[in-house]
mmCIF file of C-alpha atoms and ligand atoms in Angstrom:
data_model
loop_
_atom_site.group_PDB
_atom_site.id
_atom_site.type_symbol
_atom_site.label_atom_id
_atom_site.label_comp_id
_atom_site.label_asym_id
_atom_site.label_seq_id
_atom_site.Cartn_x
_atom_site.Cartn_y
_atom_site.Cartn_z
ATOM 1 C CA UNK A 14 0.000 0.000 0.000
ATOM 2 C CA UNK A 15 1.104 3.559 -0.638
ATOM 3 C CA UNK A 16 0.380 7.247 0.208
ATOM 4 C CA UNK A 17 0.539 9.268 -2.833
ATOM 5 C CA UNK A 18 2.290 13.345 -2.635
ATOM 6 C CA UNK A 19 1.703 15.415 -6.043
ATOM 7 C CA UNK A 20 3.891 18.679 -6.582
ATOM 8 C CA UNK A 21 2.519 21.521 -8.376
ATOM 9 C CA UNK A 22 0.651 20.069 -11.103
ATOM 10 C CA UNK A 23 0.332 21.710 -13.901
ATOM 11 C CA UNK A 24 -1.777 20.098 -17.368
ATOM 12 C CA UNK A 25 -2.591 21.794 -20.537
ATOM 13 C CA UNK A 26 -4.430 20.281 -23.593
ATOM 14 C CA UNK A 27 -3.418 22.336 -26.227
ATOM 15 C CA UNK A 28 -4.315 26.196 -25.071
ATOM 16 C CA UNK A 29 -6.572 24.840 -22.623
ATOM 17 C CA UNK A 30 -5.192 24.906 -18.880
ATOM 18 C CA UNK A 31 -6.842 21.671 -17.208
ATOM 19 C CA UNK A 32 -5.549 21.374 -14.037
ATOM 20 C CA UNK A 33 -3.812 24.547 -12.367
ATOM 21 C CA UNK A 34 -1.074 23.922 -9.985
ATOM 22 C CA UNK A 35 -2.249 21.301 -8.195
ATOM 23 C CA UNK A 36 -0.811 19.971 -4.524
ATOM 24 C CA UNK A 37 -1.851 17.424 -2.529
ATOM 25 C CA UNK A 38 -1.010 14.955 -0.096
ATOM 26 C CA UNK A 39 -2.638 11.308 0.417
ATOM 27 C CA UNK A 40 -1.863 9.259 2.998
ATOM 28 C CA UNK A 41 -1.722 5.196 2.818
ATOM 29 C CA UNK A 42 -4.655 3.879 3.056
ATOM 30 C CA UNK A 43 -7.064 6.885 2.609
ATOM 31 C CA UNK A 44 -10.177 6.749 0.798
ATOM 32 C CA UNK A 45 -9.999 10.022 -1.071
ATOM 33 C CA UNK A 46 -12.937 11.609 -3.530
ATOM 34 C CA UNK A 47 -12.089 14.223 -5.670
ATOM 35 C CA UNK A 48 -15.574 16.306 -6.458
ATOM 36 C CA UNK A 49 -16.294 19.022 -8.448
ATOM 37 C CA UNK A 50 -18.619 20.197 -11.368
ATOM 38 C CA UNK A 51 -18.491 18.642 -14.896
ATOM 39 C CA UNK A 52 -15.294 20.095 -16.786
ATOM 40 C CA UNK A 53 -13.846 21.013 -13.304
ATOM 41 C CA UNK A 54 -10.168 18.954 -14.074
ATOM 42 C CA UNK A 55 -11.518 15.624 -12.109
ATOM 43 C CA UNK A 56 -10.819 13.481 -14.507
ATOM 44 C CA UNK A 57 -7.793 14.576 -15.762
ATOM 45 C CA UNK A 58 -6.396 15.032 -11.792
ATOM 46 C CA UNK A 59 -7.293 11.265 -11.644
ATOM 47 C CA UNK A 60 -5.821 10.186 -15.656
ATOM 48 C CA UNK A 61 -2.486 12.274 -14.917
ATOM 49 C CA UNK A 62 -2.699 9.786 -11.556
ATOM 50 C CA UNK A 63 -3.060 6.736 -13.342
ATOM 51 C CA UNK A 64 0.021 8.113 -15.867
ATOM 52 C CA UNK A 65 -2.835 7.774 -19.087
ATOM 53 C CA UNK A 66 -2.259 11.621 -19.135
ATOM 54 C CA UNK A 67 1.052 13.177 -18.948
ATOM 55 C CA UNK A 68 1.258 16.198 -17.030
ATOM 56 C CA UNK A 69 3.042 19.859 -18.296
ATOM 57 C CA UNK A 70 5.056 20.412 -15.281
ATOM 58 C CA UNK A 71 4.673 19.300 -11.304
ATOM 59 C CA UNK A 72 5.594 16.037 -10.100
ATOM 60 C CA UNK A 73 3.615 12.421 -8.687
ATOM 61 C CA UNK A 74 4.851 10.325 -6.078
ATOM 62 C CA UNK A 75 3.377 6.816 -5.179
ATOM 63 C CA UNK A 76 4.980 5.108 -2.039
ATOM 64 C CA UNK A 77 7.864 7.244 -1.650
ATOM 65 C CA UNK A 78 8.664 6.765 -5.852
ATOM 66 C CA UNK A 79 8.520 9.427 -8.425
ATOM 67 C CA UNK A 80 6.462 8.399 -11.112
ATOM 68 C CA UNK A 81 6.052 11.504 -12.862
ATOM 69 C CA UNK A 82 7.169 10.280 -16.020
ATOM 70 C CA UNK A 83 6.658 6.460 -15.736
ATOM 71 C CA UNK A 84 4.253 4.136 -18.077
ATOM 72 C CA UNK A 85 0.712 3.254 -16.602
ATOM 73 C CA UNK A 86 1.686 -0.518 -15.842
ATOM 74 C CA UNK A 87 4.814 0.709 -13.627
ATOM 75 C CA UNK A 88 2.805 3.025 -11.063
ATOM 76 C CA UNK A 89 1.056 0.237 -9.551
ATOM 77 C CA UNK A 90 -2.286 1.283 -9.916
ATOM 78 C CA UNK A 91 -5.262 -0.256 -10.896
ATOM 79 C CA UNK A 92 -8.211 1.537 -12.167
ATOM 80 C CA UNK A 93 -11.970 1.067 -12.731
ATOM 81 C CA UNK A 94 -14.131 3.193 -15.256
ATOM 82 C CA UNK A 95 -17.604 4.290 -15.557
ATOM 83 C CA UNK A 96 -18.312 1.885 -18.341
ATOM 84 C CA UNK A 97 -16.827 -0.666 -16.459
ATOM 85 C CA UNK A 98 -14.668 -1.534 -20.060
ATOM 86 C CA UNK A 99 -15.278 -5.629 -19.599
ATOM 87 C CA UNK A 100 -14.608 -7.990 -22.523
ATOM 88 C CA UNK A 101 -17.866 -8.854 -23.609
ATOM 89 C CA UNK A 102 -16.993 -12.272 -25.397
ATOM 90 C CA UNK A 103 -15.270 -13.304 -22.119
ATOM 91 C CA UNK A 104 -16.317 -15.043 -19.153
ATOM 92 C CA UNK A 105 -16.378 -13.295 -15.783
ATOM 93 C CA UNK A 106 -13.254 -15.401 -14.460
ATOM 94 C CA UNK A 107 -11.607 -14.433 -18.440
ATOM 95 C CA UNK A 108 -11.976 -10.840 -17.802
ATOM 96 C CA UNK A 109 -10.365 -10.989 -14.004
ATOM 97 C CA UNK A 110 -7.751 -13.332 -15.543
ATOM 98 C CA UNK A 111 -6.553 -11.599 -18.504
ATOM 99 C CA UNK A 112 -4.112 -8.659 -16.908
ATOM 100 C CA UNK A 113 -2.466 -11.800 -14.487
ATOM 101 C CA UNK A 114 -1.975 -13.517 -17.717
ATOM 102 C CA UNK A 115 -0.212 -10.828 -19.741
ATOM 103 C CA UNK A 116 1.466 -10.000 -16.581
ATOM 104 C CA UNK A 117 3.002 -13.354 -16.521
ATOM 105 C CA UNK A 118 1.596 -14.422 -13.143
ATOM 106 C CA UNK A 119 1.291 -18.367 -12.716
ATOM 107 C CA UNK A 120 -1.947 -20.186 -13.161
ATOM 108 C CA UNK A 121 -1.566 -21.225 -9.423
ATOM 109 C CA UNK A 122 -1.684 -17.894 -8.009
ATOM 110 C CA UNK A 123 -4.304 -16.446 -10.913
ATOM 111 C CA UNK A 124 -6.536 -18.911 -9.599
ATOM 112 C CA UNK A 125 -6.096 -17.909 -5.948
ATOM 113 C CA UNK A 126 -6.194 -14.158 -6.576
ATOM 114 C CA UNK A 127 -9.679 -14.895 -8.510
ATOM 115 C CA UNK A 128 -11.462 -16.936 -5.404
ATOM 116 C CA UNK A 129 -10.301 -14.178 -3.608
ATOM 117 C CA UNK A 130 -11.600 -11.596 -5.267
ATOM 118 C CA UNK A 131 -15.094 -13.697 -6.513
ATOM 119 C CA UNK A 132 -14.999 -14.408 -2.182
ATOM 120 C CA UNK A 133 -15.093 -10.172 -1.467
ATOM 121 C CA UNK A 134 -17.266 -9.148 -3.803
ATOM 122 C CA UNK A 135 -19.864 -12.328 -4.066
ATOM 123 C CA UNK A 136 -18.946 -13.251 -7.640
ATOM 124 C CA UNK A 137 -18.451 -17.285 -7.067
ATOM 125 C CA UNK A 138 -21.381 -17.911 -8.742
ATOM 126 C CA UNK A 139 -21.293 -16.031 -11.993
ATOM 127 C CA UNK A 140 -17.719 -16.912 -12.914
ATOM 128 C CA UNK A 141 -18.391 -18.657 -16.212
ATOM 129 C CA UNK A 142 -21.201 -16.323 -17.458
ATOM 130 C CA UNK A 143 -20.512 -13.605 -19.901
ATOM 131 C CA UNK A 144 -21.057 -9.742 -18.770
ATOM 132 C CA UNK A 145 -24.285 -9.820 -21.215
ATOM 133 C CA UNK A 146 -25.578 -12.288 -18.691
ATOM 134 C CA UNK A 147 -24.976 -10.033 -15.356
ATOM 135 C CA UNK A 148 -26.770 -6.787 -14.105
ATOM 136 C CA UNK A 149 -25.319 -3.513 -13.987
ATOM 137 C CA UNK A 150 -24.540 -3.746 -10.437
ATOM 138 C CA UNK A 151 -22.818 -7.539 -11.175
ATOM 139 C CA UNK A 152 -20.899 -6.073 -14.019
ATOM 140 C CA UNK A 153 -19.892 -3.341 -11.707
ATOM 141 C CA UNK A 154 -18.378 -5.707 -9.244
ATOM 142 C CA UNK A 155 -16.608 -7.192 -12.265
ATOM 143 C CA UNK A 156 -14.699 -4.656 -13.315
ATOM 144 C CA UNK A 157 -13.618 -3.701 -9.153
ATOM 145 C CA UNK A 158 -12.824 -7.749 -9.397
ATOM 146 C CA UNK A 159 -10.304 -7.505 -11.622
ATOM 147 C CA UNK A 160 -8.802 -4.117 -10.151
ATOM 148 C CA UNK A 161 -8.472 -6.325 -6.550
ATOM 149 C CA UNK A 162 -6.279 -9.437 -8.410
ATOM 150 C CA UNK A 163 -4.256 -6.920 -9.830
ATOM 151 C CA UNK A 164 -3.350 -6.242 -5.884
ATOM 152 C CA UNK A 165 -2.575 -2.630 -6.843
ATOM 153 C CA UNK A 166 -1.308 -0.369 -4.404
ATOM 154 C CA UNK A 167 -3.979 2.302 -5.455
ATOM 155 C CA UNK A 168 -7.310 2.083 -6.196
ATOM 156 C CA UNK A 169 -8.397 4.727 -8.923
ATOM 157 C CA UNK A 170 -12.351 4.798 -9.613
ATOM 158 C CA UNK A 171 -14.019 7.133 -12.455
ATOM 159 C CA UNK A 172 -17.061 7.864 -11.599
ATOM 160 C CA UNK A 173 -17.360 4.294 -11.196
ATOM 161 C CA UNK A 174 -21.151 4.315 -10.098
ATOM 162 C CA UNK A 175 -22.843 6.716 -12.375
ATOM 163 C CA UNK A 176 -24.669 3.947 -14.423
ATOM 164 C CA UNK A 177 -26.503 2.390 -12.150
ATOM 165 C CA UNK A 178 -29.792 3.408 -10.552
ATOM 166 C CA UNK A 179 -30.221 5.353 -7.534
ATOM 167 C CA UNK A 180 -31.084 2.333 -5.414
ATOM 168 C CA UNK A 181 -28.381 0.130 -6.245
ATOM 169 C CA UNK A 182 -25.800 2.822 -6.287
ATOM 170 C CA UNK A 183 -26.697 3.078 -2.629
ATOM 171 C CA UNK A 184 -26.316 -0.380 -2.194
ATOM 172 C CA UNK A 185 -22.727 -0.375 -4.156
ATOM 173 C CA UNK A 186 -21.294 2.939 -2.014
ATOM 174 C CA UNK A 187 -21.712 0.919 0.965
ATOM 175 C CA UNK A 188 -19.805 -1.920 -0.429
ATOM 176 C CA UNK A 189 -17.404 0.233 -1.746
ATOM 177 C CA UNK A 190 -16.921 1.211 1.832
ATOM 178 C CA UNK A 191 -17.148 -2.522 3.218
ATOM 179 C CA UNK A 192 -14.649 -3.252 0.170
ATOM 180 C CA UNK A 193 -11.695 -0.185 1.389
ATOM 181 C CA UNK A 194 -12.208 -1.285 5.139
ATOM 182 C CA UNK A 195 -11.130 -4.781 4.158
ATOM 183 C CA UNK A 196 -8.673 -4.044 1.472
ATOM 184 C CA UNK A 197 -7.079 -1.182 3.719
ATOM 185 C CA UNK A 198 -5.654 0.443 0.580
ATOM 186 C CA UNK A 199 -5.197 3.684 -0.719
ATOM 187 C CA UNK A 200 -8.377 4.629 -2.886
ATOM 188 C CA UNK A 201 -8.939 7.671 -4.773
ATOM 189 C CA UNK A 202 -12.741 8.312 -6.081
ATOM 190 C CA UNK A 203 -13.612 10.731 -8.669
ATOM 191 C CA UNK A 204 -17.575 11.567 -8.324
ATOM 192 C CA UNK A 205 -19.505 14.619 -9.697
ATOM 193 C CA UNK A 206 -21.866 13.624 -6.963
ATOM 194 C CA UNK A 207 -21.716 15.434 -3.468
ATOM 195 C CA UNK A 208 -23.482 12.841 -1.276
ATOM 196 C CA UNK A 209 -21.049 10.096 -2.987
ATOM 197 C CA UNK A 210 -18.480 12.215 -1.798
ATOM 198 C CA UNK A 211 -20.092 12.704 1.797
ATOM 199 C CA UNK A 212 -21.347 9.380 2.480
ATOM 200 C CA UNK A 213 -17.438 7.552 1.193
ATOM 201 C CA UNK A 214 -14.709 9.701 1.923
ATOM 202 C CA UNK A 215 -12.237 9.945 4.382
ATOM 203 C CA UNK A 216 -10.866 13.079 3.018
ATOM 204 C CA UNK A 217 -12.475 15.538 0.200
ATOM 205 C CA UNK A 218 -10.786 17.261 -2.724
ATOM 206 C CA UNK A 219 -13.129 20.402 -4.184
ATOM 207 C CA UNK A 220 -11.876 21.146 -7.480
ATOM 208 C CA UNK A 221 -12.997 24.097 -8.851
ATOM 209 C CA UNK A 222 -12.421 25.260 -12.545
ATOM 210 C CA UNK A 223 -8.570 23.133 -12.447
ATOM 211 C CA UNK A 224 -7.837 24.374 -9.005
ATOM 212 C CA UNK A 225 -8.270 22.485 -5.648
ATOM 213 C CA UNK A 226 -10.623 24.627 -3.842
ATOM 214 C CA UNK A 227 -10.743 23.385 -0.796
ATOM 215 C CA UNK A 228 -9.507 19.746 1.100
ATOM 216 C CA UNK A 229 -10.765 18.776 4.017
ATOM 217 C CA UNK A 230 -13.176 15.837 5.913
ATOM 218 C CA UNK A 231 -16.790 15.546 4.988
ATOM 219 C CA UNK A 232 -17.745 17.698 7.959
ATOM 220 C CA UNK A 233 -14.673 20.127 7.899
ATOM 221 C CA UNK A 234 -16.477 20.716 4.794
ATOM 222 C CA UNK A 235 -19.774 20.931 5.772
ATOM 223 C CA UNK A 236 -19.811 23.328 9.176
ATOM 224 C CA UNK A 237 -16.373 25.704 7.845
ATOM 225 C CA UNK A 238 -16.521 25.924 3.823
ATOM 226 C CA UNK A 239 -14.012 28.022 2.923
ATOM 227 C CA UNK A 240 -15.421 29.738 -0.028
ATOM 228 C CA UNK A 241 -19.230 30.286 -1.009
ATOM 229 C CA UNK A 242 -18.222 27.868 -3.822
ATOM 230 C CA UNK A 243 -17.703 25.274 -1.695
ATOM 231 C CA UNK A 244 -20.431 25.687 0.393
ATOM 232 C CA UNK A 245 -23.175 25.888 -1.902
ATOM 233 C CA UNK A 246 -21.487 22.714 -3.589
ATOM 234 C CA UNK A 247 -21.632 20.385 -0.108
ATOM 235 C CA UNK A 248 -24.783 19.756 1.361
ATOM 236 C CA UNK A 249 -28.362 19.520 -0.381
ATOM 237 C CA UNK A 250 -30.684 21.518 -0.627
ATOM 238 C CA UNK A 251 -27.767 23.634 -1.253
ATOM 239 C CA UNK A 252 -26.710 26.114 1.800
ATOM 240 C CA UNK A 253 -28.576 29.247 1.345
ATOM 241 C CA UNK A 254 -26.504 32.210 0.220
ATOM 242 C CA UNK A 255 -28.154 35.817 0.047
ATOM 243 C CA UNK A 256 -27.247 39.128 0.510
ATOM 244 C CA UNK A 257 -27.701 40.559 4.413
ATOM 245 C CA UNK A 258 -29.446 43.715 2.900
ATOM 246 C CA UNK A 259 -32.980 40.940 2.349
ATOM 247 C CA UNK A 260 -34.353 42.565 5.498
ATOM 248 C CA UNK A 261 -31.917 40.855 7.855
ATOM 249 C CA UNK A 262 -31.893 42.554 11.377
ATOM 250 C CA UNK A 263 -29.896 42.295 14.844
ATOM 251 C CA UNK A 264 -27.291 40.018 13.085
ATOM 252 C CA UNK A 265 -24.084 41.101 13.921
ATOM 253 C CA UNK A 266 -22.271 40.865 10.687
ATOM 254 C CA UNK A 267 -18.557 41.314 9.733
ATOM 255 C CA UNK A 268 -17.777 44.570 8.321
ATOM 256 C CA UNK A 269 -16.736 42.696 5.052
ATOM 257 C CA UNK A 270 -19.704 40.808 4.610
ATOM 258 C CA UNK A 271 -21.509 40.778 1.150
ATOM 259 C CA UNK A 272 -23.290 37.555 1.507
ATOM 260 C CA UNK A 273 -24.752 35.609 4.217
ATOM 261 C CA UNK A 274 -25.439 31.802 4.382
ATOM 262 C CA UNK A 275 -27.540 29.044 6.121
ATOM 263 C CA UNK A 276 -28.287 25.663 5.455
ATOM 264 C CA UNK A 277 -31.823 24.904 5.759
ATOM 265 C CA UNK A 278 -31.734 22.597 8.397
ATOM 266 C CA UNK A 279 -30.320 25.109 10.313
ATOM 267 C CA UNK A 280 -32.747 27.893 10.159
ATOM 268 C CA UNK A 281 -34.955 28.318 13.259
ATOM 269 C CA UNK A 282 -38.867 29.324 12.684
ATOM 270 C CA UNK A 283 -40.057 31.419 15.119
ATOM 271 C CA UNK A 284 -42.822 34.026 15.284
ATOM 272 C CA UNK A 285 -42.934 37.190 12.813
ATOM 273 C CA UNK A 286 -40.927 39.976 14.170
ATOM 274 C CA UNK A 287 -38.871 37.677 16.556
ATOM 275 C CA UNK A 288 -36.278 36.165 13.745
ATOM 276 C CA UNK A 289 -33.614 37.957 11.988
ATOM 277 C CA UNK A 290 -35.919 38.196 8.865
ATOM 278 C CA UNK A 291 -39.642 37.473 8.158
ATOM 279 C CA UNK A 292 -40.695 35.329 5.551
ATOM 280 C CA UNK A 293 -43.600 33.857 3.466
ATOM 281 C CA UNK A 294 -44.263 30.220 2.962
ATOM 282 C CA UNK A 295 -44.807 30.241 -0.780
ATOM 283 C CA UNK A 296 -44.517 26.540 -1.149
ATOM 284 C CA UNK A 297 -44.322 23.319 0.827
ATOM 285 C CA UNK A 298 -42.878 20.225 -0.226
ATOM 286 C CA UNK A 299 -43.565 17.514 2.316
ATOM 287 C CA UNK A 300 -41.152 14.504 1.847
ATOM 288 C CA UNK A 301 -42.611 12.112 4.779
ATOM 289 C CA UNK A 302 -39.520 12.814 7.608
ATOM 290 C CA UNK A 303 -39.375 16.074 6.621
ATOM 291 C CA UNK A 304 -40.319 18.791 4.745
ATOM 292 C CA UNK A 305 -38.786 21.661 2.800
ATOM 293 C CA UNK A 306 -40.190 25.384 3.079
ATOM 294 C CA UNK A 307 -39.561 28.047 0.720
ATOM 295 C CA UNK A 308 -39.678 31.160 1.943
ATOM 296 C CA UNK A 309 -40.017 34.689 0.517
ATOM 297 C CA UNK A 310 -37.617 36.614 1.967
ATOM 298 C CA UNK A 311 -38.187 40.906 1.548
ATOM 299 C CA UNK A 312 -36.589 41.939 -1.479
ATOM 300 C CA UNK A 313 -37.550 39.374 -3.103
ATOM 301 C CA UNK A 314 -35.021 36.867 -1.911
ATOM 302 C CA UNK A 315 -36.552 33.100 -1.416
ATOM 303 C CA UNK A 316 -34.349 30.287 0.771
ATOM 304 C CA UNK A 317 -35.263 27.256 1.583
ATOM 305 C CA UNK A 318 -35.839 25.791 5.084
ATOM 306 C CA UNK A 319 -35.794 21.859 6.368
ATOM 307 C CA UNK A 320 -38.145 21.477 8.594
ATOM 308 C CA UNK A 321 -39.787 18.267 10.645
ATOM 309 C CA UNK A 322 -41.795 16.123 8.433
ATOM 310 C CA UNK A 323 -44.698 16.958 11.557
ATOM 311 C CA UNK A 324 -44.022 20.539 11.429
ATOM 312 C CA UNK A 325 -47.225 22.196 10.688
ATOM 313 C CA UNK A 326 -46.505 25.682 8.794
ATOM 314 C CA UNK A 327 -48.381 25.924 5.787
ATOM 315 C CA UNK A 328 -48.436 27.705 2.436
ATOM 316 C CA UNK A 329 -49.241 31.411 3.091
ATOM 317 C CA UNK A 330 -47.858 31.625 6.454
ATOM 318 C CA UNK A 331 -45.973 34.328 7.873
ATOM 319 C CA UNK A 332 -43.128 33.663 10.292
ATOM 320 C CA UNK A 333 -39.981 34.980 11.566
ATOM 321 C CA UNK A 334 -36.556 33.315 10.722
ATOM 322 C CA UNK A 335 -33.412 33.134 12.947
ATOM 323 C CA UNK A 336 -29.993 32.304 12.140
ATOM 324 C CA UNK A 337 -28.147 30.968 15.260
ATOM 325 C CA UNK A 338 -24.844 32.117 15.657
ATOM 326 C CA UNK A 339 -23.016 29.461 14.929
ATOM 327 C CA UNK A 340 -24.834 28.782 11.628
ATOM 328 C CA UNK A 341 -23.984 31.719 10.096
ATOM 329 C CA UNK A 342 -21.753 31.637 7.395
ATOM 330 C CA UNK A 343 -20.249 34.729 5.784
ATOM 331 C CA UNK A 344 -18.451 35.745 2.483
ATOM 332 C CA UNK A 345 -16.931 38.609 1.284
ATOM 333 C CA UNK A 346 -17.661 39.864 -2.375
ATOM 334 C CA UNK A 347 -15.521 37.341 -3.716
ATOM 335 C CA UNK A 348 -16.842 34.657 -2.470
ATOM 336 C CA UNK A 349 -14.079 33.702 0.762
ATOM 337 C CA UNK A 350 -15.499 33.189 3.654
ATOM 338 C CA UNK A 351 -14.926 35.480 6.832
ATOM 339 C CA UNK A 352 -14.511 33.271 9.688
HETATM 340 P P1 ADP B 415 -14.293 16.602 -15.141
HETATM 341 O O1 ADP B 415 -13.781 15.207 -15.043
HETATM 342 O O2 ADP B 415 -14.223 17.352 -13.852
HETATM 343 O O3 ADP B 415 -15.655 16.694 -15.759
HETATM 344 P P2 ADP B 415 -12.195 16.904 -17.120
HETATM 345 O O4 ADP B 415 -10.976 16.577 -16.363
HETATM 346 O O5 ADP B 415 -12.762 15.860 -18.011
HETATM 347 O O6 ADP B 415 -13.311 17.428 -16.120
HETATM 348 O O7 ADP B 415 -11.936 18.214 -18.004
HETATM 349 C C1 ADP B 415 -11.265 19.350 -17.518
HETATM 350 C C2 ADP B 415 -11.106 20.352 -18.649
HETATM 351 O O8 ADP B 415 -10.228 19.848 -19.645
HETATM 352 C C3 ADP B 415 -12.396 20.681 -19.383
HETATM 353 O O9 ADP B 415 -12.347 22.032 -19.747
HETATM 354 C C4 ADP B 415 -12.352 19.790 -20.581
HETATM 355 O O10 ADP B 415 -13.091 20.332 -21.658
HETATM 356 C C5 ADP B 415 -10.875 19.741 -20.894
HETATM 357 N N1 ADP B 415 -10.467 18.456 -21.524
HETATM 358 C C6 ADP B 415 -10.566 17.228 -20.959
HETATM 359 N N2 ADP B 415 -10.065 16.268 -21.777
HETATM 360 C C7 ADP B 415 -9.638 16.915 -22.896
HETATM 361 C C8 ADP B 415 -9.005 16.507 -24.113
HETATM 362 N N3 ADP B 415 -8.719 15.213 -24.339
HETATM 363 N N4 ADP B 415 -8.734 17.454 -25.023
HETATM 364 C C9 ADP B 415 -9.006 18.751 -24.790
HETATM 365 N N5 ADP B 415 -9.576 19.211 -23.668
HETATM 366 C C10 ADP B 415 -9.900 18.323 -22.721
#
């Protein structure tokens, strides 16, 4: 297993800058997802990883090595794709066999490294069909099958989940999870998908137009964004972000401040004219344990509010909203926040 340090990473394609000088450190054994909108440098962070891209200037070590400028098969990696890439016309136990075999590695051991692998991810029983013959979630497994017999010191998964539906991709995050628990190797996870990167990660890269935006735990993330980027990006509904002039009173507010932010599960309803703003119910959307409020703010500024799936404010409603200290975020008129 191996920790992974890049250097100042630097990527163009063509006149395009992809990925802007780009540092980070991962340690052995981490489970790591970089996140970020679509054309954000993800995938190329993750391809310059794997060596599939090479990289303009900046430097990638793996265990201790620099591999910088080294072929795909020496940086021992493995990687799985969002289109899993299987061989159709081979069986389950062909596709898992077929790097060990142009690898060189004895039958002996292919054969053990596949019963290990079919044993972690519940394969046994499909080894002789053909991908055509297995679900999405099966084929999924597949292609993570023959990452494991590669016994990589890196895990690198694109998007690896995107494909399936939204129950079994559920199901498949928390084996992904079961799956780096028992491995205990290094795994990096590229996801366009904020709860993916919540619910997996042990550590959180925000990449933001080829820049890393932000690194930091799940809930570093959550309670001390450090830009109004990041925080409307973590969390959903999205953290609310308005400007304090939408009627907001009695806050005490950094000089610096051009935008305010709550998340909606952290406003507090309370009577008109007792909050730090009074709103309007426009609409209600009840969703069984809870229920989401938006609000008309003055100015015309609307947030949204999570509420108790028993709370009983209706449509039409006038309350009063307060932000409790603690909750309030705040961002100068670039977008950093003021802590
Ligand atoms: P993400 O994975 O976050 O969606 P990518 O890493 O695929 O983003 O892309 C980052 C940027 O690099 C985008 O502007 C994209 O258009 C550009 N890009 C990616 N691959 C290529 C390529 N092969 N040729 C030219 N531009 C590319």
């Amino acid at each position: 297993m191996a920790g992974i340090k890049i250097n100042g990473l630097n990527k163009f394609y063509g006149d395009t800058q992809a990925l802007f000088d780009v540092s980070l450190d991962i340690a052995d054994g981490e489970f790591v997802v970089f996140v970020g909108p679509s054309g954000c440098g993800k995938s190329t962070l993750l391809r310059c990883l794997a060596g599939l891209e090479g990289v303009d200037s900046g430097s990638i070590e793996i265990g201790g090595r620099d591999v910088t400028k080294a072929e795909p098969v020496d940086r021992d990696l493995a990687m799985v794709f969002q289109s899993y890439a299987l061989y159709p016309h081979m069986s389950v136990r062909a596709n898992m066999e077929f790097g060990m075999k142009v690898n060189g590695l004895p039958a002996k051991e292919r054969e053990t490294r596949i019963a290990e692998a079919a044993r972690i991810l519940q394969l046994g029983e499909y080894l002789d069909r053909k991908p055509s013959q297995l679900s999405g979630g099966q084929r999924q497994r597949v292609a993570i099958g023959r990452a494991i017999v590669k016994d990589p010191k890196v895990f690198l998964f694109d998007e690896p989940l995107s494909n399936l539906d939204a129950k079994l991709r559920v199901q498949m995050r928390v084996e992904l999870e079961g799956l780096h628990k028992q491995l205990a190797a290094t795994m990096i996870y590229v996801t366009h998908d904020q709860v993916e990167a919540m619910t997996m990660a042990d550590k959180i890269v925000v990449l933001n137009g080829g820049r890393v935006e932000q690194v930091g735990t799940p809930m570093e993330l959550y309670h001390t964004p450090n830009s109004r980027f990041v925080a409307e990006f973590i969390g959903s509904p999205a953290m609310n972000v308005f400007s304090p002039k939408a009627g907001l009173t009695d806050l005490a507010l950094n000089p610096a401040t051009a935008f305010v932010g709550c998340r909606p599960e952290h406003f507090e309803l309370v009577a008109p004219g007792q909050g730090h703003a009074d709103a309007t119910v426009t609409v209600k959307e009840q969703l069984g344990g809870e229920s989401l409020l938006y609000l008309g703010l003055a100015g015309g500024t609307n947030v949204v509010a999570r509420v108790d799936g028993d709370d009983a404010t209706d449509v039409g409603q006038s309350i009063g909203l307060r932000i409790p200290p603690k909750r309030l975020h705040q961002f100068d008129s670039s977008g950093h926040a003021l802590h």
